[in-house]
Structures are given as structure tokens and as C-alpha cells.
Coordinates of C-alpha atoms and ligand atoms in Angstrom, one line a residue:
M190 CA -7.4 28.5 -5.2
M191 CA -9.9 25.1 -4.2
A192 CA -7.7 23.8 -1.6
I193 CA -8.3 19.5 -2.1
D194 CA -7.7 19.1 1.6
N195 CA -10.4 16.9 2.3
A196 CA -11.4 13.4 0.8
A197 CA -14.7 14.4 -0.9
S198 CA -13.0 17.2 -3.7
I199 CA -11.0 14.4 -5.4
R200 CA -13.0 12.9 -7.5
T201 CA -10.1 12.5 -10.7
I202 CA -7.0 9.9 -9.5
G203 CA -3.9 10.3 -11.0
V204 CA -2.3 7.0 -11.7
L205 CA 2.2 6.8 -13.1
G206 CA 3.6 3.4 -14.4
A207 CA 0.6 1.0 -15.4
G208 CA 3.0 -2.3 -14.2
T209 CA 1.6 -4.8 -11.7
M210 CA 0.4 -2.0 -8.8
G211 CA -0.3 1.2 -11.0
T212 CA -2.7 -0.4 -12.8
G213 CA -4.1 -2.8 -9.4
I214 CA -4.9 1.2 -8.2
A215 CA -6.1 2.3 -10.9
Q216 CA -8.8 -0.9 -11.5
T217 CA -9.5 0.2 -7.9
A218 CA -9.9 3.6 -7.9
A219 CA -11.8 2.8 -11.0
R220 CA -14.6 0.6 -9.5
A221 CA -14.5 2.9 -6.4
G222 CA -16.1 4.8 -9.1
F223 CA -13.6 7.6 -9.7
D224 CA -12.2 8.7 -12.9
V225 CA -9.0 7.9 -13.8
I226 CA -5.8 9.3 -15.7
L227 CA -2.8 5.9 -16.2
C228 CA -0.3 6.8 -18.1
D229 CA 2.8 5.5 -18.4
L230 CA 6.3 5.2 -20.4
D231 CA 4.8 3.7 -23.9
R232 CA 1.2 2.7 -24.9
A233 CA 1.9 -0.6 -25.4
I234 CA 2.3 -0.9 -21.5
V235 CA -0.8 1.0 -20.2
E236 CA -2.5 -1.1 -23.3
R237 CA -2.0 -4.7 -21.6
S238 CA -2.6 -2.9 -18.6
V239 CA -6.1 -1.4 -19.3
A240 CA -6.6 -5.4 -21.4
T241 CA -5.0 -7.2 -17.6
M242 CA -7.6 -4.7 -16.2
D243 CA -10.4 -6.3 -18.3
Q244 CA -9.6 -9.6 -17.5
F245 CA -9.6 -9.4 -13.8
L246 CA -13.1 -7.3 -13.9
R247 CA -14.2 -10.6 -16.0
K248 CA -13.1 -12.9 -14.2
A249 CA -15.5 -10.7 -10.9
V250 CA -18.9 -10.5 -13.7
E251 CA -18.6 -14.8 -14.3
K252 CA -17.8 -14.8 -10.5
G253 CA -21.4 -13.4 -10.1
K254 CA -19.5 -10.6 -7.6
L255 CA -19.9 -8.4 -10.7
A256 CA -22.3 -7.2 -13.1
E257 CA -21.5 -6.5 -16.3
A258 CA -22.6 -2.9 -16.6
D259 CA -20.4 -1.6 -13.5
R260 CA -17.6 -3.7 -15.1
A261 CA -18.0 -1.5 -18.9
A262 CA -18.5 1.6 -16.8
A263 CA -15.7 0.6 -14.7
L264 CA -13.5 0.6 -17.5
A265 CA -14.8 3.7 -19.1
R266 CA -14.0 5.6 -16.4
V267 CA -10.2 4.8 -17.0
R268 CA -8.3 6.9 -19.1
G269 CA -4.7 5.5 -20.4
T270 CA -2.2 8.3 -21.8
A271 CA 2.2 7.7 -23.0
D272 CA 2.1 12.1 -22.4
R273 CA 2.5 13.0 -18.4
A274 CA 1.0 16.9 -19.0
D275 CA -2.2 14.9 -18.9
L276 CA -2.5 14.1 -15.2
A277 CA -2.5 18.1 -15.0
G278 CA -6.4 16.4 -14.8
A279 CA -6.1 14.9 -11.8
D280 CA -6.7 15.6 -8.4
L281 CA -4.5 13.6 -6.9
V282 CA -1.4 11.3 -8.1
V283 CA 0.2 7.6 -7.1
E284 CA 3.2 7.2 -8.6
A285 CA 3.9 4.0 -9.2
I286 CA 6.7 3.6 -11.2
V287 CA 10.4 1.8 -10.9
E288 CA 12.0 1.4 -7.4
R289 CA 14.8 4.0 -8.2
L290 CA 15.2 7.0 -6.1
D291 CA 16.2 9.0 -9.8
A292 CA 13.5 8.2 -11.2
K293 CA 11.1 8.6 -8.6
R294 CA 12.4 12.3 -8.0
E295 CA 12.6 13.1 -12.0
A296 CA 8.8 12.1 -11.8
F297 CA 7.6 14.1 -8.6
R298 CA 10.0 17.1 -10.2
A299 CA 7.7 17.1 -13.5
L300 CA 4.5 16.6 -11.6
D301 CA 4.8 19.2 -9.6
G302 CA 5.0 21.2 -12.3
L303 CA 2.7 20.1 -14.1
C304 CA -0.1 19.4 -11.5
R305 CA -2.1 22.3 -9.9
P306 CA -0.6 23.8 -6.4
E307 CA -2.7 22.6 -4.2
V308 CA -3.2 18.7 -5.7
I309 CA -1.6 15.7 -3.5
L310 CA 1.0 13.5 -4.5
A311 CA 1.4 10.3 -2.8
S312 CA 4.4 7.3 -3.9
N313 CA 3.7 3.4 -3.4
T314 CA 7.5 2.9 -2.6
S315 CA 8.2 0.2 -0.7
S316 CA 11.2 1.5 0.7
I317 CA 12.1 5.2 -0.5
S318 CA 11.9 7.8 2.2
I319 CA 9.1 10.4 1.3
T320 CA 11.0 13.5 2.8
E321 CA 13.7 12.8 0.2
I322 CA 11.1 12.4 -2.7
A323 CA 9.6 15.2 -1.3
A324 CA 12.0 17.4 -1.8
A325 CA 12.2 17.4 -5.2
T326 CA 8.8 19.7 -5.2
G327 CA 7.8 23.1 -4.0
R328 CA 5.2 21.4 -2.0
P329 CA 6.5 19.1 0.3
D330 CA 3.9 18.7 3.3
R331 CA 1.5 17.4 0.4
V332 CA 3.8 14.3 -0.3
V333 CA 3.0 11.6 1.4
G334 CA 3.1 7.5 0.4
M335 CA 0.3 5.1 0.2
H336 CA 1.5 2.0 0.2
F337 CA -0.8 -0.7 -0.9
F338 CA -0.6 -4.2 -1.5
N339 CA -0.3 -6.6 -3.9
P340 CA -2.7 -7.6 -5.6
V341 CA -4.1 -4.4 -4.7
P342 CA -8.0 -5.1 -5.6
V343 CA -8.0 -8.3 -2.6
M344 CA -5.7 -6.6 -0.5
Q345 CA -7.4 -4.3 2.0
L346 CA -4.4 -2.1 4.2
V347 CA -3.1 0.6 3.1
E348 CA 0.3 1.7 4.9
I349 CA -0.1 5.9 4.9
V350 CA 3.5 7.1 5.2
R351 CA 3.9 11.0 6.7
G352 CA 7.2 12.1 4.9
H353 CA 8.7 14.8 8.0
Y354 CA 7.1 18.2 6.1
T355 CA 3.9 16.1 5.4
S356 CA 1.0 18.3 6.5
D357 CA -1.9 16.9 9.2
A358 CA -4.9 17.9 6.1
T359 CA -3.0 15.8 4.0
V360 CA -2.5 12.8 6.1
A361 CA -6.9 13.1 6.4
A362 CA -7.1 13.7 3.2
V363 CA -5.9 10.8 2.0
R364 CA -7.0 8.4 4.5
G365 CA -9.8 9.8 3.5
L366 CA -9.6 8.9 -0.1
A367 CA -8.2 4.9 1.1
A368 CA -11.9 4.5 3.0
R369 CA -13.2 5.9 -0.7
L370 CA -11.8 3.3 -2.1
G371 CA -12.6 0.6 0.5
K372 CA -9.2 0.4 1.8
E373 CA -8.4 -0.3 6.2
T374 CA -5.8 2.0 6.6
V375 CA -2.3 2.4 9.0
L376 CA -0.4 5.5 9.3
C377 CA 3.5 5.2 10.0
R378 CA 4.3 8.2 12.2
K379 CA 7.5 8.5 10.7
D380 CA 9.9 7.5 7.5
S381 CA 11.0 5.1 9.0
P382 CA 12.2 2.1 6.5
G383 CA 10.5 -0.5 5.7
F384 CA 7.2 1.4 7.3
I385 CA 5.3 -1.2 10.2
V386 CA 4.6 -4.4 7.8
N387 CA 8.1 -5.3 5.8
R388 CA 9.9 -4.1 9.1
I389 CA 8.4 -6.9 11.0
L390 CA 8.0 -9.3 7.6
M391 CA 11.3 -8.6 6.7
P392 CA 13.1 -10.7 9.4
M393 CA 10.6 -13.0 10.0
L394 CA 11.6 -14.2 6.7
A395 CA 15.0 -14.5 7.2
E396 CA 14.7 -16.1 10.5
A397 CA 13.0 -19.1 8.8
M398 CA 15.3 -19.1 6.0
R399 CA 18.3 -19.3 8.2
L400 CA 16.1 -21.9 9.9
L401 CA 16.8 -24.2 7.3
E402 CA 21.1 -23.2 6.5
E403 CA 20.7 -24.3 10.3
G404 CA 19.9 -27.8 9.0
V405 CA 16.3 -27.3 11.3
A406 CA 13.8 -27.8 9.4
T407 CA 12.3 -27.8 5.9
P408 CA 10.5 -25.5 4.8
E409 CA 7.2 -27.9 4.3
D410 CA 8.3 -28.2 8.0
V411 CA 8.3 -24.1 8.8
D412 CA 5.9 -23.0 6.9
K413 CA 3.4 -25.7 8.1
A414 CA 5.1 -24.6 12.1
V415 CA 3.5 -20.7 11.2
Q416 CA 0.7 -21.5 9.5
L417 CA -1.1 -24.0 12.4
G418 CA 0.8 -22.7 15.1
L419 CA 1.0 -18.9 15.0
N420 CA -2.4 -18.9 12.5
H421 CA -0.9 -17.6 9.8
P422 CA -2.5 -17.8 6.0
M423 CA 1.0 -18.7 4.7
G424 CA 3.7 -19.9 5.9
P425 CA 6.9 -17.7 5.3
F426 CA 8.7 -20.2 2.3
T427 CA 5.4 -19.5 0.1
L428 CA 5.4 -15.9 1.1
A429 CA 8.9 -15.1 0.6
D430 CA 8.1 -16.9 -2.9
F431 CA 5.3 -15.7 -3.7
I432 CA 6.5 -12.2 -2.8
G433 CA 9.7 -12.9 -5.6
L434 CA 13.6 -13.8 -4.6
D435 CA 15.1 -10.8 -5.2
V436 CA 12.3 -8.3 -4.2
D437 CA 13.3 -9.6 -1.0
Y438 CA 16.4 -9.9 -1.5
Y439 CA 16.6 -5.7 -1.8
V440 CA 14.4 -5.3 0.8
M441 CA 16.5 -6.9 3.2
D442 CA 19.1 -5.3 1.8
Y443 CA 18.1 -2.5 2.5
L444 CA 16.7 -2.7 5.7
Y445 CA 20.2 -4.3 7.1
S446 CA 22.0 -0.5 5.1
E447 CA 19.9 1.7 6.7
F448 CA 19.3 -0.5 10.4
R449 CA 23.0 -2.1 10.2
D450 CA 21.3 -4.7 12.5
P451 CA 22.2 -8.2 11.6
R452 CA 17.9 -9.4 12.3
F453 CA 17.3 -7.6 8.1
A454 CA 20.9 -9.1 6.5
P455 CA 19.5 -11.3 3.6
P456 CA 20.5 -15.4 3.9
R457 CA 23.2 -16.8 2.0
V458 CA 20.6 -19.0 0.7
L459 CA 18.9 -16.8 -0.7
K460 CA 21.7 -15.3 -2.8
E461 CA 22.1 -18.1 -3.7
L462 CA 19.0 -19.5 -5.3
I463 CA 18.0 -15.5 -6.9
R464 CA 22.3 -16.5 -8.6
A465 CA 20.9 -20.0 -9.8
G466 CA 18.1 -18.3 -11.3
R467 CA 15.1 -19.1 -8.7
L468 CA 12.9 -16.3 -8.7
G469 CA 10.1 -17.9 -6.6
R470 CA 6.2 -17.9 -8.3
K471 CA 7.0 -15.6 -10.8
N472 CA 9.4 -17.8 -12.5
G473 CA 8.4 -21.3 -11.3
R474 CA 10.8 -21.7 -9.5
G475 CA 11.7 -20.5 -6.0
F476 CA 12.5 -22.3 -2.6
Y477 CA 9.1 -24.6 -4.1
D478 CA 8.9 -26.1 -7.0
Y479 CA 6.0 -24.8 -9.4
G480 CA 7.1 -26.9 -12.2
H481 CA 9.5 -26.6 -14.1
G482 CA 13.0 -28.7 -12.7
P483 CA 14.3 -30.1 -9.7
R484 CA 14.0 -28.7 -6.6
M485 CA 17.4 -27.3 -4.7
C486 CA 17.5 -27.7 -1.0
Ligands
NAI264 P1 6.2 -2.4 -12.3 O1 8.0 -2.8 -13.1 O2 5.5 -3.7 -12.1 O3 5.6 -1.1 -12.9 C1 6.1 -0.2 -13.6 C2 5.9 0.4 -14.4 O4 7.0 1.8 -14.2 C3 6.4 -0.3 -15.9 O5 4.8 0.0 -16.1 C4 8.4 1.2 -16.3 O6 6.3 1.3 -17.9 C5 6.5 2.7 -15.3 N1 8.1 3.5 -15.1 C6 9.2 2.9 -14.9 N2 9.3 4.9 -15.2 C7 8.6 5.5 -15.2 C8 8.7 6.9 -15.3 N3 9.8 7.6 -16.2 N4 7.2 7.5 -16.3 C9 6.8 6.9 -16.0 N5 6.6 4.8 -16.2 C10 7.5 4.6 -15.6 O7 6.4 -2.6 -11.1 P2 5.3 -2.9 -9.5 O8 5.8 -3.8 -8.7 O9 4.0 -2.3 -9.7 O10 6.0 -1.2 -8.6 C11 5.8 0.0 -8.7 C12 6.3 0.1 -7.1 O11 5.3 -0.2 -6.4 C13 7.7 0.4 -6.7 O12 7.9 1.4 -6.4 C14 7.3 -0.9 -6.2 O13 8.3 -0.9 -5.2 C15 6.0 -0.5 -5.6 N6 5.7 -1.3 -4.6 C16 5.5 -2.2 -5.3 C17 4.9 -3.8 -4.8 C18 4.6 -5.4 -5.4 O14 4.6 -6.2 -3.8 N7 5.2 -5.5 -6.5 C19 4.2 -3.9 -3.4 C20 4.0 -2.2 -3.2 C21 4.7 -1.7 -3.4

């Protein structure tokens, strides 16, 4: 049996889930020269994902950042499918399906049965325990977190997350793979909720929201303070809107339930905005108004 312990032996990457993240991961892998097998529940979703990639790559060509021949070659490397069995041909699989433990465990159980025993199964989960996902497989040493950031083709970081049984060889292989994808990595040495980035980010967003609740400052001034006083490229309210207020709420609530630490407790204002249908940039209204309807705070 050939061991796929180093990144160099990975040629074909399977991506399970062709939504926002799966599309970005597949596109990044194809541009980096990998063959990609992209799988979702039905063909229409996969076709939409490939069309999104095409659009993104065409824009890169228009801006002179990509040669037309490279665009076509990258797209040609992506094979879309609605049949999970096709992932049997992958040298490594990145899972990017819905953020639900039952769905992830079912998917990993199936992948474990489909993929060659040496194949690494990575999850892009932003909150679920890698150890718990890995327990659905017979290869917990080859299950690992590869937490990409949105939009994947643009964001440089991948957090590598070690589950309880993840082997050193698996960690080394996915770090090498991320480098071949043109990404920087950090290693989360423990399977700890929120990993590194969200553990730091969420209390900051929550504190900004509490400043608003206490009437200390407006969202505009908090954003300006953080941009000009801390040199962040984006203030916390702009970032919270960009991520999506429902997602912010979900992640804070998850961290709070894991740590029972009030730093992570979702502020009331967040719940109020979500109940009012303000989910952030994605639906045009969050802390800020992006052109639809009146402002709430
Ligand atoms: P999404 O909702 O855009 O895409 C999920 C896709 O998975 C959908 O196309 C859905 O049809 C498909 N799917 C659901 N169950 C499936 C199954 N059993 N088999 C195959 N396909 C299935 O979600 P998104 O935003 O791409 O998130 C995916 C994962 O990435 C989640 O675990 C999320 O926590 C994580 N993540 C999301 C980030 C973001 O900013 N959106 C950032 C980092 C991680």
C-alpha cells in the first residue's frame, strides 16, 4: 500500500460540498494544478459552483492576473459529480458540507468506506470537534482540520487543526499541501473550540457590540477607532456584517456553550437584529445598511 504521507504524492483532491467554501477550495486547488473531484448533493449545485468559479477566473483574466489558457486549463481540471462514490479516486478529501455534526459524521463514515486507507480526510469545519468527526471513521490518525477562510482564493491562511488521534505525518502532509495551494498555515495543536482565529475574533466582535449597547460609541466610530487606532483593515461592525450576523451568533453561542465564559456570550443587539431579518451584507442590512430599508441602530 502506498502511503500518502507527503504532499508531493497528492495529485487529485476531492472536495465534498460545493457551496461557498467548497467552490473556493476547488478553484484554488485547480489553479494550483491539482485535479479536483467536486461533489455535492445534486448536479445543479455542482454546475452552479463551476459557473461561479468560471466567473471568478474570467474576472482574473480581465484584470490581467491570469492567462486565458490557464483559466481554461484550471476549469478543465475540475470534475463535478453528484455521486459520492467518485471521490474514491481522490488522494485527499476536503469536506466542506453543512456545519452539522450528524451530517459530517455520516459523510466521514461514507468517505472512510470509499477512499483508500492511506487517504487523508480533512474537514473545513469552523467549530465542530475534529476528534468527534474522526470517531466516525476507522482512520482517526488521518483525519484533520483544514480551516480555510472566505473568500478562499483571496485569504492566505489555513488553520491546521489536530484532533486527539491525528498523526504527525498527517499534519505534515496537510501543511505541505496548503503550501502547494499557496497558503500560509498555523497549527492548532489541540482540538479546541474556535481554534485560534475565532477564539480571538468573537470576543472582540462581542465587545464592540456591547460598546454599542452601552451607548458608548456608534458603529462608525468603533470601526474607525479599530481601523485607525489598531491598524486593522476593517472595523468589527463591518466585519460582523461581512461574516453574517446569524453566523456570528452561531459561533459566539457555540463558544459560550463550550467555555461557559461570558466573554463569548452573544450580545442582545445581535439577536434583535437577526430577529428583524438583518443578517448583514448578504441580505443588504446588518449593523449597516447596504441600500435596503432603514437603519436600526
Ligand atoms: P454552504 O451552505 O455555502 O455550502 C454547503 C454545501 O454543502 C451546500 O452546497 C450543500 O448542498 C452541501 N451539502 C450539505 N450536505 C451535504 C452532504 N451530505 N454531502 C454533500 N454535500 C452536502 O456552506 P459554506 O459556507 O460553504 O460552509 C461549509 C463548511 O465550511 C461549514 O463546515 C462551515 O462551517 C465551514 N466554513 C465556512 C466559512 C464561511 O465563511 N462561510 C469559513 C470557514 C469555514
